[in-house]
Each structure stands twice: as structure tokens, then as C-alpha cells.
XYZ file of N, CA and C in Angstrom:
423
model
N 1.394 2.900 -21.817
C 0.658 2.335 -20.706
C -0.817 2.265 -21.082
N -1.479 1.223 -20.663
C -2.892 1.040 -20.959
C -3.724 2.068 -20.198
N -4.775 2.527 -20.828
C -5.683 3.458 -20.157
C -6.426 2.689 -19.072
N -6.431 3.230 -17.867
C -7.068 2.548 -16.752
C -8.294 3.333 -16.301
N -9.352 2.637 -15.981
C -10.548 3.293 -15.457
C -10.978 2.597 -14.172
N -10.021 2.030 -13.481
C -10.301 1.229 -12.297
C -10.500 2.055 -11.046
N -10.181 1.435 -9.950
C -10.382 1.987 -8.618
C -9.566 3.257 -8.408
N -10.192 4.251 -7.789
C -9.525 5.485 -7.396
C -10.102 5.878 -6.034
N -9.228 5.923 -5.015
C -9.680 6.227 -3.653
C -8.803 7.296 -3.016
N -9.419 8.117 -2.171
C -8.703 9.074 -1.336
C -9.026 8.750 0.112
N -8.039 8.873 0.991
C -8.267 8.668 2.421
C -7.859 9.929 3.160
N -8.858 10.544 3.802
C -8.615 11.750 4.590
C -9.018 11.563 6.050
N -9.552 10.370 6.374
C -9.876 10.048 7.759
C -9.806 8.526 7.937
N -10.047 8.071 9.154
C -9.902 6.644 9.458
C -10.917 5.778 8.714
N -12.118 6.274 8.490
C -13.126 5.499 7.755
C -12.683 5.306 6.302
N -12.171 6.369 5.686
C -11.647 6.257 4.322
C -10.485 5.263 4.273
N -9.605 5.331 5.283
C -8.431 4.460 5.309
C -8.836 2.993 5.436
N -9.885 2.706 6.181
C -10.346 1.323 6.334
C -10.783 0.755 4.980
N -11.445 1.562 4.161
C -11.854 1.125 2.826
C -10.631 0.894 1.948
N -9.666 1.813 2.009
C -8.432 1.677 1.224
C -7.660 0.434 1.653
N -7.588 0.195 2.945
C -6.881 -0.977 3.462
C -7.520 -2.264 2.949
N -8.851 -2.316 2.941
C -9.551 -3.506 2.443
C -9.266 -3.723 0.956
N -9.232 -2.639 0.186
C -8.949 -2.762 -1.253
C -7.521 -3.238 -1.501
N -6.611 -2.917 -0.588
C -5.201 -3.293 -0.762
C -4.816 -4.591 -0.064
N -5.752 -5.213 0.650
C -5.418 -6.462 1.329
C -4.888 -7.473 0.326
N -3.759 -8.066 0.637
C -3.081 -9.070 -0.182
C -2.411 -8.496 -1.431
N -2.261 -7.177 -1.489
C -1.515 -6.571 -2.595
C -0.037 -6.938 -2.445
N 0.631 -7.107 -3.574
C 2.028 -7.548 -3.592
C 2.897 -6.459 -4.204
N 4.054 -6.232 -3.579
C 5.043 -5.278 -4.111
C 6.424 -5.855 -3.865
N 7.392 -5.334 -4.564
C 8.783 -5.641 -4.254
C 9.347 -4.446 -3.497
N 10.343 -4.696 -2.666
C 10.970 -3.616 -1.912
C 11.428 -2.506 -2.855
N 11.883 -2.862 -4.045
C 12.312 -1.875 -5.029
C 11.175 -1.017 -5.562
N 9.918 -1.414 -5.297
C 8.745 -0.633 -5.719
C 8.341 0.413 -4.684
N 9.147 0.567 -3.631
C 8.861 1.514 -2.551
C 9.775 2.720 -2.727
N 9.187 3.903 -2.808
C 9.953 5.129 -2.976
C 9.554 6.128 -1.902
N 10.506 6.466 -1.029
C 10.270 7.497 -0.013
C 11.064 8.729 -0.410
N 10.374 9.856 -0.504
C 10.990 11.120 -0.878
C 10.879 12.099 0.295
N 11.909 12.172 1.144
C 11.818 13.026 2.333
C 11.625 14.510 2.010
N 12.221 14.986 0.937
C 12.096 16.414 0.615
C 10.659 16.800 0.269
N 9.955 15.915 -0.408
C 8.563 16.198 -0.759
C 7.594 15.583 0.246
N 8.139 14.888 1.249
C 7.359 14.260 2.322
C 6.305 13.313 1.758
N 6.773 12.409 0.861
C 5.849 11.525 0.155
C 6.411 10.103 0.095
N 5.528 9.120 0.284
C 5.844 7.703 0.106
C 4.964 7.185 -1.016
N 5.579 6.518 -1.997
C 4.841 5.933 -3.112
C 5.213 4.460 -3.220
N 4.209 3.604 -3.370
C 4.435 2.161 -3.529
C 3.599 1.668 -4.706
N 4.233 0.932 -5.614
C 3.531 0.289 -6.726
C 3.216 -1.145 -6.319
N 1.956 -1.510 -6.400
C 1.485 -2.834 -5.997
C 0.853 -3.570 -7.173
N 0.820 -4.897 -7.083
C -0.080 -5.725 -7.874
C -1.213 -6.055 -6.910
N -2.345 -5.386 -7.103
C -3.468 -5.458 -6.179
C -4.449 -6.546 -6.616
N -4.857 -7.410 -5.670
C -5.898 -8.392 -5.965
C -7.231 -7.648 -5.985
N -8.029 -7.842 -7.012
C -9.294 -7.112 -7.192
C -10.426 -7.833 -6.474
N -10.506 -7.649 -5.163
C -11.553 -8.298 -4.378
C -12.937 -7.904 -4.877
N -13.073 -6.673 -5.344
C -14.378 -6.162 -5.761
C -14.844 -6.727 -7.103
N -13.967 -7.391 -7.851
C -14.293 -7.860 -9.206
C -15.163 -9.113 -9.227
N -15.130 -9.899 -8.157
C -15.907 -11.134 -8.138
C -15.276 -12.259 -8.944
N -14.071 -12.052 -9.429
C -13.321 -13.108 -10.125
C -11.844 -12.883 -9.830
N -11.047 -13.879 -10.142
C -9.619 -13.820 -9.823
C -8.862 -12.949 -10.828
N -8.505 -11.749 -10.368
C -7.683 -10.882 -11.209
C -6.894 -9.906 -10.341
N -5.798 -9.440 -10.904
C -4.951 -8.426 -10.268
C -4.840 -7.240 -11.208
N -4.434 -6.116 -10.640
C -4.232 -4.895 -11.400
C -3.042 -4.154 -10.779
N -2.299 -3.451 -11.604
C -1.201 -2.626 -11.093
C -1.831 -1.384 -10.474
N -1.441 -1.061 -9.261
C -2.009 0.073 -8.539
C -0.896 0.831 -7.824
N -1.115 2.116 -7.641
C -0.139 2.961 -6.947
C -0.785 3.549 -5.703
N -0.068 3.446 -4.595
C -0.470 4.063 -3.333
C 0.492 5.210 -3.076
N -0.061 6.389 -2.786
C 0.792 7.520 -2.439
C 0.288 8.126 -1.139
N 1.217 8.298 -0.203
C 0.900 8.891 1.088
C 1.694 10.181 1.200
N 0.992 11.270 1.454
C 1.626 12.571 1.570
C 1.723 13.022 3.018
N 2.361 14.159 3.231
C 2.526 14.774 4.559
C 3.291 13.874 5.522
N 4.265 13.110 4.988
C 5.043 12.176 5.803
C 6.187 12.927 6.489
N 6.193 12.893 7.808
C 7.237 13.556 8.593
C 8.409 12.627 8.875
N 8.120 11.318 9.003
C 9.165 10.334 9.295
C 8.717 8.986 8.744
N 9.688 8.208 8.247
C 9.410 6.890 7.667
C 10.387 5.891 8.256
N 9.854 4.810 8.819
C 10.685 3.750 9.391
C 10.177 2.401 8.883
N 11.111 1.456 8.752
C 10.716 0.095 8.418
C 11.221 -0.825 9.517
N 10.475 -1.904 9.751
C 10.844 -2.892 10.767
C 10.730 -4.268 10.139
N 11.786 -5.057 10.274
C 11.853 -6.422 9.746
C 11.696 -6.477 8.228
N 12.109 -5.416 7.545
C 12.119 -5.384 6.083
C 13.494 -4.884 5.662
N 14.198 -5.694 4.906
C 15.541 -5.311 4.443
C 15.396 -4.463 3.190
N 15.606 -3.174 3.340
C 15.425 -2.235 2.230
C 16.480 -2.426 1.142
N 17.602 -3.095 1.458
C 18.654 -3.328 0.460
C 18.346 -4.527 -0.441
N 17.344 -5.313 -0.111
C 16.959 -6.477 -0.933
C 15.789 -6.071 -1.823
N 16.113 -5.367 -2.899
C 15.114 -4.740 -3.765
C 14.156 -5.739 -4.421
N 14.566 -7.006 -4.579
C 13.703 -8.016 -5.197
C 12.826 -8.746 -4.185
N 13.019 -8.473 -2.894
C 12.212 -9.141 -1.871
C 10.743 -8.754 -2.042
N 9.860 -9.726 -1.829
C 8.426 -9.523 -2.034
C 7.757 -9.157 -0.711
N 6.877 -8.161 -0.789
C 6.080 -7.726 0.355
C 4.610 -8.006 0.043
N 3.892 -8.593 0.989
C 2.452 -8.814 0.834
C 1.738 -8.022 1.914
N 0.988 -7.015 1.500
C 0.313 -6.121 2.439
C -0.889 -6.804 3.081
N -0.967 -6.706 4.396
C -2.108 -7.254 5.119
C -3.113 -6.170 5.481
N -2.607 -5.014 5.970
C -3.517 -3.954 6.406
C -2.770 -2.639 6.559
N -3.546 -1.564 6.522
C -3.041 -0.227 6.837
C -3.876 0.288 7.999
N -3.213 0.755 9.053
C -3.922 1.265 10.225
C -3.407 2.652 10.582
N -4.198 3.370 11.369
C -3.860 4.725 11.794
C -4.100 4.851 13.281
N -3.118 5.420 13.971
C -3.269 5.747 15.388
C -3.108 7.255 15.489
N -4.165 7.919 15.986
C -4.148 9.376 16.081
C -3.087 9.840 17.061
N -2.479 10.955 16.710
C -1.518 11.621 17.577
C -2.008 13.035 17.805
N -1.112 14.002 17.618
C -1.492 15.409 17.679
C -2.406 15.709 16.492
N -3.701 15.978 16.708
C -4.599 16.174 15.576
C -4.095 17.273 14.629
N -4.195 17.049 13.341
C -4.815 15.912 12.654
C -3.819 14.800 12.334
N -2.632 14.822 12.930
C -1.584 13.863 12.615
C -1.684 12.566 13.389
N -0.697 11.710 13.141
C -0.651 10.432 13.830
C 0.332 9.496 13.161
N 0.144 8.209 13.398
C 1.025 7.184 12.862
C 0.241 6.245 11.958
N 0.698 6.137 10.708
C 0.156 5.167 9.757
C 1.078 3.964 9.769
N 0.514 2.769 9.852
C 1.315 1.548 9.817
C 0.824 0.669 8.678
N 1.752 0.278 7.809
C 1.471 -0.693 6.753
C 2.046 -2.013 7.234
N 1.190 -2.996 7.508
C 1.615 -4.288 8.043
C 1.678 -5.313 6.921
N 2.804 -6.056 6.887
C 3.041 -7.033 5.831
C 3.110 -8.439 6.402
N 2.790 -9.429 5.570
C 2.917 -10.832 5.957
C 4.358 -11.085 6.380
N 4.547 -11.927 7.370
C 5.881 -12.225 7.865
C 6.303 -11.325 9.017
N 5.464 -10.358 9.378
C 5.733 -9.544 10.557
C 6.423 -8.216 10.312
N 6.768 -7.891 9.089
C 7.404 -6.603 8.819
C 6.371 -5.500 8.685
N 6.830 -4.263 8.875
C 5.922 -3.140 8.668
C 6.682 -1.865 8.327
N 5.929 -0.933 7.780
C 6.389 0.433 7.576
C 5.586 1.291 8.546
N 6.283 2.207 9.213
C 5.627 3.112 10.150
C 5.900 4.535 9.693
N 4.834 5.290 9.480
C 4.958 6.658 8.995
C 4.334 7.629 9.992
N 5.105 8.611 10.404
C 4.541 9.719 11.171
C 4.025 10.709 10.138
N 2.735 11.046 10.219
C 2.149 11.941 9.227
C 1.579 13.184 9.899
N 1.682 14.277 9.173
C 1.143 15.548 9.647
C -0.387 15.500 9.646
N -0.928 14.804 8.650
C -2.367 14.594 8.538
C -2.584 13.376 7.638
N -3.798 12.845 7.640
C -4.118 11.714 6.764
C -4.252 12.250 5.338
N -3.417 11.720 4.445
C -3.389 12.199 3.064
C -2.902 11.044 2.194
N -3.821 10.163 1.793
C -3.443 8.983 1.014
C -4.327 8.864 -0.221
N -3.720 8.407 -1.306
C -4.451 8.190 -2.561
C -4.051 6.837 -3.128
N -5.025 6.135 -3.682
C -4.808 4.853 -4.327
C -5.463 4.903 -5.693
N -4.725 4.471 -6.715
C -5.286 4.460 -8.067
C -4.786 3.247 -8.831
N -5.704 2.570 -9.505
C -5.313 1.511 -10.441
C -4.700 2.190 -11.657
N -3.585 1.630 -12.147
C -2.870 2.268 -13.256
C -2.699 1.338 -14.466
N -3.376 0.211 -14.465
C -3.318 -0.699 -15.616
C -4.676 -1.375 -15.766
N -4.790 -2.149 -16.808
C -5.971 -2.997 -16.962
C -5.757 -4.252 -16.111
N -6.824 -4.837 -15.570
C -6.679 -6.074 -14.791
C -6.259 -7.246 -15.685
N -5.620 -8.229 -15.055
C -5.264 -9.460 -15.742
C -5.646 -10.642 -14.857
N -5.949 -11.790 -15.463
C -6.354 -12.963 -14.668
C -5.189 -13.508 -13.849
N -5.521 -14.033 -12.692
C -4.537 -14.690 -11.840
C -5.101 -16.052 -11.435
N -4.261 -17.089 -11.352
C -4.783 -18.426 -11.055
C -5.137 -18.644 -9.582
N -4.693 -17.737 -8.683
C -4.876 -17.982 -7.253
C -5.647 -16.860 -6.570
N -6.452 -17.265 -5.613
C -7.096 -16.315 -4.717
C -6.305 -16.334 -3.411
N -5.924 -15.170 -2.896
C -5.172 -15.149 -1.630
C -5.980 -15.801 -0.513
N -5.291 -16.513 0.348
C -5.913 -17.145 1.511
C -4.896 -17.182 2.634
N -5.362 -16.955 3.861
C -4.452 -17.046 4.988
C -5.147 -17.652 6.183
N -4.331 -18.161 7.105
C -4.835 -18.666 8.368
C -5.100 -17.472 9.268
N -6.211 -17.513 9.991
C -6.534 -16.419 10.911
C -6.099 -16.735 12.306
């Protein structure tokens, strides 16, 4: 694997999560790139992240890991279709019993992942060198 020196973020509160969500906007994954481990209470997703901060069109392989997960649910996403593509739009947090709450990963097409978390515990790291991409993501608002 190529040595990566790219983006590395931790989210321990809502302000941190907003920055992480912006960095992951338009990141692409396949359903097969989603791993939920109930015993370790961890969700890991491998994305091809668009590098908004680079100022040019490029993507990089990145890993998102969310810890302290008490429950994981998906809506409008067929987990048995491992080749299906997911495009992340945003990650949001709704506080519950402090310091816990609900993290929602919203995807294009209306699907989402909903995680009940004991506390905010998310990490994002680029794990490859960036590569050029011919397209810049664009959507209707």
C-alpha cells in the first residue's frame, strides 16, 4: 500500500463532525465496503473520497471508523447487494442521553445508516495517494 500523508480527522463533538461530514461529502463506497462489528461496537467504511480541499479534481481512498456503536440500522439500502454504490451526502448527529445520541449517514437516493452511539467517536483517515478524476461532483439543491 502506498504511504499516505493525507487527511486525518477525529470527531468528538458536533463541530468536529461537521468538518468530517464536509470532507466526506460526495464520497463513494460500495455496500461491500461497509463492515459493522457488533462485538467490538465499531462501523468501518472504505470510501473513495473527493478531495474538496485540494483545489483540483482528485479522489483518495479513505477509511471512516465510528466507535461506541450500540445499534446499527440501514434504511432503503439493500445490504445483500454488495456491488451497489453509495454516495454519501452528509453525516449528522442528534443528541440523546449525553454524551450519546444518533449518528445518521445520509446517502444520495434517500438511503441512510442510523447508528445509536454511546458517545461521539469517529475517525477519518486517507489511506492512499490521491489520483485524478475527470468529474467534479455536482447536485441539484
